[in-house]
C-alpha positions as a Python dict, from the first residue, in 0.01 Angstrom:
ca = {
    (1, 'M'): (0, 0, 0),
    (2, 'T'): (-82, -156, -335),
    (3, 'I'): (73, -40, -661),
    (4, 'Y'): (-101, -169, -970),
    (5, 'T'): (18, -156, -1328),
    (6, 'I'): (-187, -174, -1646),
    (7, 'G'): (-143, -147, -2019),
    (8, 'Y'): (-432, -26, -2230),
    (9, 'T'): (-345, -203, -2557),
    (10, 'K'): (-583, -487, -2648),
    (11, 'K'): (-847, -352, -2409),
    (12, 'T'): (-1167, -168, -2487),
    (13, 'A'): (-1247, 139, -2282),
    (14, 'E'): (-1517, -62, -2105),
    (15, 'E'): (-1274, -343, -2014),
    (16, 'F'): (-1005, -98, -1907),
    (17, 'F'): (-1224, 110, -1676),
    (18, 'N'): (-1405, -193, -1534),
    (19, 'I'): (-1069, -345, -1436),
    (20, 'L'): (-966, -21, -1266),
    (21, 'K'): (-1302, 10, -1094),
    (22, 'Q'): (-1284, -351, -967),
    (23, 'H'): (-949, -272, -803),
    (24, 'N'): (-1066, 56, -648),
    (25, 'I'): (-804, 263, -829),
    (26, 'R'): (-761, 607, -668),
    (27, 'Q'): (-487, 748, -892),
    (28, 'I'): (-369, 690, -1249),
    (29, 'V'): (3, 756, -1291),
    (30, 'D'): (73, 787, -1663),
    (31, 'V'): (432, 680, -1728),
    (32, 'R'): (427, 724, -2106),
    (33, 'E'): (640, 989, -2267),
    (34, 'N'): (370, 1077, -2518),
    (35, 'N'): (13, 1074, -2389),
    (36, 'T'): (-156, 1252, -2680),
    (37, 'S'): (-75, 1036, -2985),
    (38, 'Q'): (-332, 885, -3221),
    (39, 'L'): (-250, 543, -3074),
    (40, 'A'): (-360, 655, -2729),
    (41, 'G'): (-731, 634, -2813),
    (42, 'F'): (-939, 671, -2494),
    (43, 'T'): (-618, 716, -2294),
    (44, 'K'): (-524, 1054, -2439),
    (45, 'M'): (-431, 1287, -2155),
    (46, 'N'): (-739, 1511, -2143),
    (47, 'D'): (-982, 1224, -2200),
    (48, 'L'): (-813, 1005, -1942),
    (49, 'R'): (-814, 1283, -1682),
    (50, 'F'): (-1189, 1327, -1740),
    (51, 'F'): (-1267, 953, -1735),
    (52, 'A'): (-1057, 897, -1423),
    (53, 'K'): (-1255, 1160, -1234),
    (54, 'E'): (-1599, 1076, -1371),
    (55, 'I'): (-1581, 696, -1376),
    (56, 'L'): (-1340, 619, -1094),
    (57, 'N'): (-1340, 935, -882),
    (58, 'A'): (-961, 909, -919),
    (59, 'S'): (-685, 1156, -991),
    (60, 'Y'): (-458, 1152, -1295),
    (61, 'I'): (-95, 1257, -1319),
    (62, 'H'): (145, 1238, -1612),
    (63, 'L'): (509, 1168, -1524),
    (64, 'P'): (701, 1149, -1853),
    (65, 'E'): (1030, 1150, -1661),
    (66, 'L'): (946, 788, -1574),
    (67, 'A'): (938, 691, -1943),
    (68, 'P'): (1229, 561, -2148),
    (69, 'D'): (1372, 820, -2385),
    (70, 'K'): (1338, 791, -2762),
    (71, 'N'): (1689, 649, -2804),
    (72, 'I'): (1625, 362, -2560),
    (73, 'R'): (1293, 283, -2728),
    (74, 'E'): (1447, 288, -3077),
    (75, 'I'): (1728, 51, -2979),
    (76, 'Y'): (1480, -191, -2821),
    (77, 'K'): (1257, -183, -3131),
    (78, 'K'): (1557, -289, -3339),
    (79, 'D'): (1726, -551, -3124),
    (80, 'K'): (1444, -675, -2892),
    (81, 'D'): (1708, -734, -2624),
    (82, 'W'): (1505, -692, -2305),
    (83, 'T'): (1803, -734, -2074),
    (84, 'R'): (1987, -446, -2241),
    (85, 'H'): (1668, -238, -2251),
    (86, 'E'): (1611, -293, -1878),
    (87, 'E'): (1970, -196, -1794),
    (88, 'S'): (1952, 116, -2013),
    (89, 'F'): (1621, 219, -1862),
    (90, 'L'): (1739, 174, -1503),
    (91, 'E'): (2054, 373, -1581),
    (92, 'L'): (1834, 651, -1719),
    (93, 'M'): (1621, 648, -1403),
    (94, 'Q'): (1938, 679, -1197),
    (95, 'K'): (2069, 961, -1418),
    (96, 'R'): (1735, 1142, -1381),
    (97, 'A'): (1753, 1082, -1004),
    (98, 'V'): (1387, 983, -995),
    (99, 'I'): (1405, 819, -653),
    (100, 'E'): (1562, 1127, -498),
    (101, 'K'): (1322, 1354, -684),
    (102, 'F'): (1010, 1167, -577),
    (103, 'R'): (1110, 1037, -234),
    (104, 'S'): (975, 1341, -51),
    (105, 'A'): (699, 1412, -302),
    (106, 'N'): (505, 1100, -201),
    (107, 'I'): (358, 1080, -551),
    (108, 'F'): (198, 738, -529),
    (109, 'V'): (-116, 685, -326),
    (110, 'D'): (-257, 352, -215),
    (111, 'H'): (-435, 188, -504),
    (112, 'C'): (-253, 382, -771),
    (113, 'V'): (-198, 231, -1114),
    (114, 'L'): (103, 284, -1340),
    (115, 'L'): (-27, 321, -1694),
    (116, 'C'): (154, 237, -2016),
    (117, 'S'): (54, 93, -2351),
    (118, 'E'): (210, -255, -2338),
    (119, 'P'): (-57, -521, -2279),
    (120, 'L'): (165, -723, -2039),
    (121, 'A'): (402, -596, -1772),
    (122, 'D'): (675, -855, -1830),
    (123, 'N'): (861, -647, -2088),
    (124, 'C'): (736, -304, -1997),
    (125, 'H'): (903, -22, -1811),
    (126, 'R'): (601, 19, -1582),
    (127, 'R'): (700, -306, -1408),
    (128, 'L'): (1053, -173, -1362),
    (129, 'I'): (920, 153, -1217),
    (130, 'A'): (694, -29, -973),
    (131, 'E'): (983, -248, -858),
    (132, 'L'): (1223, 47, -836),
    (133, 'F'): (987, 249, -615),
    (134, 'K'): (895, -55, -404),
    (135, 'D'): (1263, -130, -337),
    (136, 'A'): (1356, 231, -261),
    (137, 'I'): (1053, 398, -103),
    (138, 'Y'): (741, 183, -64),
    (139, 'T'): (909, -127, 79),
    (140, 'D'): (586, -279, 213),
    (141, 'A'): (397, -227, -111),
    (142, 'L'): (230, -506, -300),
    (143, 'I'): (267, -487, -680),
    (144, 'I'): (-15, -627, -891),
    (145, 'H'): (-12, -627, -1272),
    (146, 'L'): (-360, -598, -1421),
}
């Protein structure tokens, strides 16, 4: 199984969908809390669902429970302390019991992509989610950041 991650910021729609097409993406897993804001551009929920089906023949699911809450985001915006942000986020995932909730749901398919806005995965929660699910459920998965 391969779990990809991607951020849409600093990408045109053409670049974004060509990258996904090149990697044979079968499912887009949107891990943003808000998928309808002005900043979302071509990745607004209804547009992205349509583009995923029409361009990639892929499914789209929105899982806001895999996003950091507003408080965690606000603190990180102020202090830029990634270590603290990562710890807070992983505590939130534990509190929300996401592994237990999704273990039997088998939500990720091979060649799924975790979508967020950050251009790089280094300091983005989508990397943490991919690692969390790989460690707990999809132990043989390969994680690739696009």
